[in-house]
Short mmCIF file of N, CA and C in Angstrom, two decimals:
data_model
loop_
_atom_site.label_atom_id
_atom_site.label_comp_id
_atom_site.label_asym_id
_atom_site.label_seq_id
_atom_site.Cartn_x
_atom_site.Cartn_y
_atom_site.Cartn_z
N MET U 1 0.77 -1.24 0.29
CA MET U 1 0.35 -0.17 -0.40
C MET U 1 0.87 1.18 0.36
N SER U 2 0.81 2.07 -0.82
CA SER U 2 1.81 3.25 -0.40
C SER U 2 0.81 4.74 -0.51
N LYS U 3 1.89 5.13 0.17
CA LYS U 3 1.54 6.33 0.99
C LYS U 3 0.60 7.35 0.48
N HIS U 4 0.28 7.63 -0.99
CA HIS U 4 -1.04 7.84 -1.21
C HIS U 4 -2.60 7.25 -0.54
N ASP U 5 -2.37 5.93 -0.79
CA ASP U 5 -3.38 5.16 -0.27
C ASP U 5 -3.86 5.30 0.78
N ILE U 6 -2.82 5.24 1.40
CA ILE U 6 -2.68 5.46 3.79
C ILE U 6 -3.15 6.82 3.63
N ALA U 7 -3.35 7.69 2.80
CA ALA U 7 -3.10 9.49 3.18
C ALA U 7 -4.77 8.93 3.07
N GLU U 8 -5.48 8.48 1.70
CA GLU U 8 -6.75 8.53 0.82
C GLU U 8 -7.86 7.95 1.91
N ASN U 9 -7.43 6.20 2.65
CA ASN U 9 -7.59 5.45 3.24
C ASN U 9 -8.47 6.24 4.80
N ILE U 10 -7.45 7.74 5.32
CA ILE U 10 -7.47 8.68 6.44
C ILE U 10 -8.47 9.32 6.61
N ARG U 11 -7.91 10.32 5.45
CA ARG U 11 -9.61 10.75 4.72
C ARG U 11 -10.70 10.28 4.64
N LYS U 12 -11.16 9.31 4.10
CA LYS U 12 -12.43 8.98 3.92
C LYS U 12 -13.19 8.10 5.50
N LEU U 13 -11.74 8.07 6.31
CA LEU U 13 -12.36 7.26 7.75
C LEU U 13 -12.33 8.70 8.94
N ALA U 14 -11.72 9.69 8.27
CA ALA U 14 -12.01 11.18 8.80
C ALA U 14 -12.89 11.68 8.47
N GLY U 15 -13.49 11.84 7.62
CA GLY U 15 -14.75 12.65 6.95
C GLY U 15 -14.66 13.62 5.66
N SER U 16 -15.40 13.65 4.79
CA SER U 16 -14.73 14.79 4.02
C SER U 16 -14.58 16.45 5.18
N ALA U 17 -15.44 16.72 5.79
CA ALA U 17 -15.53 17.64 6.79
C ALA U 17 -14.24 18.34 7.10
N ASN U 18 -13.48 17.29 7.34
CA ASN U 18 -12.33 17.77 8.44
C ASN U 18 -10.83 17.71 7.40
N ALA U 19 -11.37 17.95 5.76
CA ALA U 19 -10.52 17.56 4.72
C ALA U 19 -10.08 19.54 4.60
N PHE U 20 -9.10 19.18 4.34
CA PHE U 20 -8.34 20.65 4.15
C PHE U 20 -8.51 21.41 2.70
N GLU U 21 -8.60 22.87 3.15
CA GLU U 21 -9.18 22.63 1.66
C GLU U 21 -7.98 24.55 1.16
N THR U 22 -8.02 25.01 -0.02
CA THR U 22 -7.09 26.11 -0.40
C THR U 22 -7.63 27.22 -1.53
N PHE U 23 -7.48 27.84 -0.64
CA PHE U 23 -8.15 29.09 -1.47
C PHE U 23 -7.15 30.29 -1.72
N VAL U 24 -7.40 30.85 -3.10
CA VAL U 24 -6.45 31.97 -3.81
C VAL U 24 -7.28 32.97 -3.08
N CYS U 25 -6.49 33.77 -2.57
CA CYS U 25 -6.81 35.06 -1.59
C CYS U 25 -6.37 36.24 -1.97
N GLU U 26 -7.10 37.57 -2.07
CA GLU U 26 -6.22 38.69 -2.00
C GLU U 26 -6.06 39.20 -0.54
N VAL U 27 -5.04 39.61 -0.22
CA VAL U 27 -4.60 40.61 1.18
C VAL U 27 -5.44 42.15 1.21
N LYS U 28 -6.50 41.55 2.82
CA LYS U 28 -6.96 43.72 2.26
C LYS U 28 -6.67 44.21 3.55
N SER U 29 -5.99 43.34 4.41
CA SER U 29 -4.86 44.00 5.57
C SER U 29 -4.47 43.26 6.10
N VAL U 30 -3.38 43.89 6.94
CA VAL U 30 -2.51 42.86 7.62
C VAL U 30 -2.41 43.68 9.29
N ASP U 31 -2.39 42.40 10.47
CA ASP U 31 -2.41 43.18 11.79
C ASP U 31 -1.85 42.28 12.68
N GLY U 32 -0.68 42.22 12.65
CA GLY U 32 1.03 41.83 13.74
C GLY U 32 0.63 40.71 12.85
N ALA U 33 0.49 39.16 13.43
CA ALA U 33 0.89 37.64 13.00
C ALA U 33 -1.07 37.03 12.37
N THR U 34 -1.83 38.44 11.91
CA THR U 34 -2.87 37.99 11.36
C THR U 34 -3.67 38.92 9.92
N CYS U 35 -4.23 38.72 8.66
CA CYS U 35 -4.32 39.15 7.85
C CYS U 35 -5.96 38.98 8.12
N THR U 36 -6.67 40.04 7.09
CA THR U 36 -7.70 39.80 6.50
C THR U 36 -8.09 39.79 4.47
N VAL U 37 -8.15 38.80 4.30
CA VAL U 37 -8.27 38.25 3.31
C VAL U 37 -10.18 38.39 2.64
N THR U 38 -9.80 38.34 1.26
CA THR U 38 -10.81 38.00 0.55
C THR U 38 -10.57 37.12 -1.12
N ARG U 39 -11.84 36.04 -0.58
CA ARG U 39 -11.82 35.01 -1.84
C ARG U 39 -11.75 35.50 -3.11
N VAL U 40 -10.34 35.04 -4.10
CA VAL U 40 -10.95 35.05 -5.02
C VAL U 40 -12.13 34.80 -6.00
N LEU U 41 -12.25 33.51 -5.63
CA LEU U 41 -13.50 32.99 -5.81
C LEU U 41 -14.72 33.63 -5.71
N ASP U 42 -15.60 33.21 -4.42
CA ASP U 42 -16.74 34.35 -4.53
C ASP U 42 -16.69 35.42 -3.57
N GLY U 43 -15.40 36.16 -3.60
CA GLY U 43 -15.34 36.90 -3.17
C GLY U 43 -15.91 37.22 -1.34
N LEU U 44 -15.49 36.05 -0.57
CA LEU U 44 -15.70 36.04 1.07
C LEU U 44 -14.93 36.98 1.07
N GLU U 45 -15.09 37.29 2.61
CA GLU U 45 -13.91 37.67 3.58
C GLU U 45 -13.35 37.10 4.57
N ILE U 46 -12.37 37.03 5.27
CA ILE U 46 -11.85 36.02 5.78
C ILE U 46 -11.36 36.41 7.21
N ALA U 47 -11.48 36.52 7.99
CA ALA U 47 -10.51 37.48 8.84
C ALA U 47 -9.87 36.76 10.16
N ASP U 48 -9.00 37.14 10.59
CA ASP U 48 -7.82 36.42 11.73
C ASP U 48 -6.84 35.08 10.48
N VAL U 49 -7.18 35.72 9.52
CA VAL U 49 -6.03 34.15 8.65
C VAL U 49 -4.18 34.10 9.64
N ARG U 50 -4.15 33.43 10.01
CA ARG U 50 -3.00 32.97 10.83
C ARG U 50 -1.30 33.71 9.72
N LEU U 51 -0.39 34.38 10.14
CA LEU U 51 0.40 33.84 9.07
C LEU U 51 1.52 33.24 9.94
N ASN U 52 1.45 32.69 10.83
CA ASN U 52 2.39 31.49 11.67
C ASN U 52 1.38 30.72 12.35
N CYS U 53 1.75 29.76 12.75
CA CYS U 53 1.23 28.71 13.51
C CYS U 53 0.92 28.87 15.08
N HIS U 54 1.64 30.32 15.04
CA HIS U 54 0.96 31.44 16.55
C HIS U 54 0.00 31.93 16.26
N ILE U 55 -0.32 33.08 17.15
CA ILE U 55 -1.58 34.59 16.93
C ILE U 55 -0.56 35.31 17.38
N THR U 56 0.57 35.31 17.52
CA THR U 56 1.08 36.35 17.88
C THR U 56 2.44 36.78 16.82
N GLU U 57 3.04 37.65 16.87
CA GLU U 57 3.28 37.75 15.90
C GLU U 57 5.39 37.83 15.51
N ASN U 58 5.43 37.45 17.77
CA ASN U 58 7.02 37.51 17.72
C ASN U 58 7.55 36.07 18.21
N GLU U 59 6.94 35.34 17.87
CA GLU U 59 6.77 34.03 17.50
C GLU U 59 6.82 32.70 16.48
N GLY U 60 8.38 32.64 16.09
CA GLY U 60 8.63 31.62 15.34
C GLY U 60 9.02 32.40 13.83
N ILE U 61 8.54 32.19 12.51
CA ILE U 61 8.57 32.88 11.01
C ILE U 61 7.43 32.89 10.86
N VAL U 62 7.32 34.93 10.77
CA VAL U 62 6.32 35.01 10.11
C VAL U 62 6.97 35.64 8.92
N VAL U 63 6.06 35.48 8.42
CA VAL U 63 5.66 36.10 6.75
C VAL U 63 4.82 37.29 6.08
N THR U 64 5.35 38.35 6.10
CA THR U 64 3.98 39.28 6.14
C THR U 64 4.01 39.34 4.64
N PRO U 65 2.53 38.67 4.04
CA PRO U 65 2.31 39.16 2.68
C PRO U 65 1.91 40.76 2.65
N LYS U 66 2.15 41.11 1.15
CA LYS U 66 1.94 42.78 0.52
C LYS U 66 0.61 43.10 0.86
N VAL U 67 -0.03 44.07 1.11
CA VAL U 67 -1.39 44.38 0.91
C VAL U 67 -1.82 44.20 -0.65
N ASN U 68 -2.96 43.96 -0.94
CA ASN U 68 -3.13 43.98 -2.29
C ASN U 68 -2.67 42.34 -3.17
N SER U 69 -2.01 41.81 -2.23
CA SER U 69 -1.19 41.11 -3.07
C SER U 69 -2.11 39.13 -2.60
N PHE U 70 -1.63 38.96 -3.48
CA PHE U 70 -1.93 37.13 -3.72
C PHE U 70 -1.83 36.06 -2.91
N VAL U 71 -2.40 35.51 -2.12
CA VAL U 71 -2.47 34.53 -0.95
C VAL U 71 -2.76 33.20 -1.05
N LEU U 72 -2.04 31.96 -0.84
CA LEU U 72 -3.04 30.67 -1.08
C LEU U 72 -3.46 30.52 0.57
N VAL U 73 -4.43 30.60 0.80
CA VAL U 73 -4.93 30.49 1.80
C VAL U 73 -5.99 28.86 2.21
N THR U 74 -5.23 28.46 3.51
CA THR U 74 -5.36 27.18 3.75
C THR U 74 -6.59 26.70 4.98
N ASN U 75 -7.86 26.30 5.03
CA ASN U 75 -8.57 25.84 6.04
C ASN U 75 -7.75 24.87 6.79
N ILE U 76 -8.21 25.38 8.03
CA ILE U 76 -7.58 24.18 8.85
C ILE U 76 -8.60 23.24 9.60
N ASP U 77 -9.50 23.58 10.20
CA ASP U 77 -10.84 23.36 10.76
C ASP U 77 -11.90 23.65 10.23
N GLY U 78 -12.46 24.25 9.54
CA GLY U 78 -13.48 25.02 9.25
C GLY U 78 -13.90 26.42 10.01
N ARG U 79 -12.80 26.59 11.09
CA ARG U 79 -13.05 27.97 11.53
C ARG U 79 -11.61 29.12 11.35
N GLN U 80 -10.67 27.99 11.65
CA GLN U 80 -9.08 28.55 11.46
C GLN U 80 -8.54 28.71 10.39
N HIS U 81 -7.81 29.67 9.47
CA HIS U 81 -7.37 29.29 8.30
C HIS U 81 -5.54 30.57 8.33
N PHE U 82 -5.04 29.44 7.40
CA PHE U 82 -3.66 30.03 7.64
C PHE U 82 -3.25 30.98 6.05
N VAL U 83 -2.29 32.14 6.26
CA VAL U 83 -1.16 31.71 4.87
C VAL U 83 -0.58 30.65 4.65
N SER U 84 -0.24 29.52 3.57
CA SER U 84 0.72 28.79 3.37
C SER U 84 1.30 29.21 1.94
N GLN U 85 0.83 30.56 0.99
CA GLN U 85 1.99 30.64 0.00
C GLN U 85 2.22 32.24 -0.02
N CYS U 86 3.31 33.38 -0.94
CA CYS U 86 2.67 34.73 -0.64
C CYS U 86 3.27 34.79 -1.87
N SER U 87 2.54 36.08 -2.78
CA SER U 87 3.05 36.38 -3.88
C SER U 87 3.78 37.31 -3.77
N GLU U 88 3.72 38.10 -3.14
CA GLU U 88 4.41 39.39 -2.70
C GLU U 88 4.91 39.81 -1.10
N VAL U 89 6.13 39.41 -0.52
CA VAL U 89 6.56 39.57 0.90
C VAL U 89 6.63 41.15 0.77
N GLU U 90 6.23 41.46 2.05
CA GLU U 90 6.39 42.59 2.86
C GLU U 90 7.51 42.59 4.03
N LYS U 91 7.64 41.89 4.94
CA LYS U 91 8.30 41.38 5.41
C LYS U 91 8.57 39.94 6.20
N ILE U 92 9.99 39.79 6.57
CA ILE U 92 10.08 38.22 6.59
C ILE U 92 10.29 38.83 8.49
N THR U 93 9.66 37.99 9.79
CA THR U 93 10.51 37.75 11.33
C THR U 93 10.61 36.48 10.90
N ILE U 94 11.95 36.80 12.16
CA ILE U 94 12.52 35.38 12.67
C ILE U 94 12.96 35.88 14.28
N ASP U 95 12.16 34.68 14.70
CA ASP U 95 12.77 34.84 16.30
C ASP U 95 12.83 33.33 16.57
N CYS U 96 14.42 33.35 16.86
CA CYS U 96 14.92 32.25 16.81
C CYS U 96 15.62 32.04 18.30
N ASN U 97 15.66 31.06 19.33
CA ASN U 97 16.51 30.72 20.15
C ASN U 97 17.85 30.55 20.16
N GLY U 98 18.01 30.10 18.95
CA GLY U 98 19.08 29.22 18.30
C GLY U 98 19.70 29.46 17.22
N ASP U 99 20.67 29.12 16.26
CA ASP U 99 21.54 29.34 15.80
C ASP U 99 20.33 29.92 14.66
N ILE U 100 21.01 30.47 13.30
CA ILE U 100 20.11 30.21 12.15
C ILE U 100 20.92 30.22 11.01
N ILE U 101 20.74 29.05 10.00
CA ILE U 101 21.86 28.97 9.29
C ILE U 101 21.16 29.01 7.69
N ILE U 102 22.37 30.00 7.07
CA ILE U 102 22.09 30.01 5.76
C ILE U 102 22.52 29.27 4.28
N ASN U 103 22.34 28.95 3.58
CA ASN U 103 23.15 27.82 2.75
C ASN U 103 24.15 27.19 3.39
N GLY U 104 23.56 26.46 3.67
CA GLY U 104 24.57 25.49 5.23
C GLY U 104 25.60 25.84 5.96
N GLY U 105 25.41 27.26 6.12
CA GLY U 105 26.29 27.90 7.04
C GLY U 105 27.90 28.56 6.01
N ASN U 106 27.54 27.94 4.67
CA ASN U 106 28.87 29.09 4.06
C ASN U 106 28.26 30.30 3.83
N ASN U 107 29.49 31.13 3.99
CA ASN U 107 29.65 33.14 4.30
C ASN U 107 29.29 33.91 2.83
N ASP U 108 28.58 32.95 2.10
CA ASP U 108 28.56 34.11 0.53
C ASP U 108 27.69 35.81 0.38
N GLY U 109 28.39 36.20 0.43
CA GLY U 109 27.35 37.34 1.05
C GLY U 109 26.49 37.58 2.32
N ILE U 110 26.76 37.39 2.84
CA ILE U 110 26.47 37.34 4.97
C ILE U 110 27.32 38.00 4.90
N ILE U 111 27.34 38.92 5.51
CA ILE U 111 28.17 39.91 6.42
C ILE U 111 28.02 39.10 8.27
N LYS U 112 29.84 38.74 8.60
CA LYS U 112 29.67 38.52 9.78
C LYS U 112 29.73 39.64 10.94
N ILE U 113 28.58 40.34 11.18
CA ILE U 113 29.06 41.72 11.76
C ILE U 113 29.78 41.74 12.72
N LYS U 114 29.95 40.43 14.12
CA LYS U 114 30.59 41.25 15.22
C LYS U 114 32.46 40.85 15.12
N GLU U 115 32.50 39.94 13.96
CA GLU U 115 33.93 39.87 13.58
C GLU U 115 34.09 41.37 12.05
N LEU U 116 33.88 41.65 11.60
CA LEU U 116 33.61 42.58 10.75
C LEU U 116 33.63 44.55 12.08
N THR U 117 32.73 43.76 13.07
CA THR U 117 33.60 44.96 14.35
C THR U 117 34.51 45.14 15.14
N ASN U 118 34.91 44.15 14.60
CA ASN U 118 36.54 43.87 15.86
C ASN U 118 37.38 44.25 15.44
N LYS U 119 37.41 43.96 14.08
CA LYS U 119 38.12 44.36 12.86
C LYS U 119 38.57 45.82 13.01
N LEU U 120 37.20 46.49 12.66
CA LEU U 120 37.47 47.96 12.43
C LEU U 120 37.78 48.77 13.96
N ASN U 121 37.50 48.27 14.93
CA ASN U 121 37.47 48.59 16.06
C ASN U 121 39.08 48.68 16.52
N ALA U 122 39.76 47.77 15.67
CA ALA U 122 41.11 47.33 16.00
C ALA U 122 41.99 48.20 14.65
N LEU U 123 41.40 48.71 13.71
CA LEU U 123 41.89 49.46 12.86
C LEU U 123 41.59 50.89 13.68
N VAL U 124 40.97 50.89 14.34
CA VAL U 124 40.41 52.46 14.76
C VAL U 124 41.51 52.58 15.66
N GLN U 125 42.10 51.43 16.52
CA GLN U 125 42.45 51.90 17.77
C GLN U 125 44.16 51.95 17.57
N LYS U 126 44.21 50.83 16.58
CA LYS U 126 45.88 51.68 15.75
C LYS U 126 46.24 53.08 14.93
N PHE U 127 45.29 53.09 14.53
CA PHE U 127 45.43 54.37 14.01
C PHE U 127 45.52 55.37 14.63
N ASN U 128 44.66 55.15 15.96
CA ASN U 128 44.10 56.21 17.03
C ASN U 128 45.56 56.29 17.39
N THR U 129 46.60 55.15 17.87
CA THR U 129 48.06 55.19 18.34
C THR U 129 49.32 55.47 17.42
N HIS U 130 49.03 55.25 16.10
CA HIS U 130 49.54 55.46 15.52
C HIS U 130 50.02 56.93 15.25
N THR U 131 51.79 57.32 15.66
CA THR U 131 52.62 58.87 15.24
C THR U 131 52.95 59.20 14.18
#
């Protein structure tokens, strides 16, 4: 039995009322970690659409879409929704207690600000003591 068959059987057991639905929507406003959208299909307005798994803007990764851009909105349980994709991003906020690794940790184009600051401070110190 394939993964697809197993997933299909689980959907049948759970019933269609719990099936995820995804809609193309236009962003009308953004408020912290939620937004209000209008479904393109029928013009239905949906408020309090989550931008991340929490409803607070300072936890995890929050991808904030631009107002008037298009997003894919997925229905979680018939009452709650979340943005799963954005056509245009206004900003990305990352709240992380650990390391953030980009491109496997390679430093191509990413500034190591502490090292740069230390080198500049050392240069300033040498310049100021030079006679």
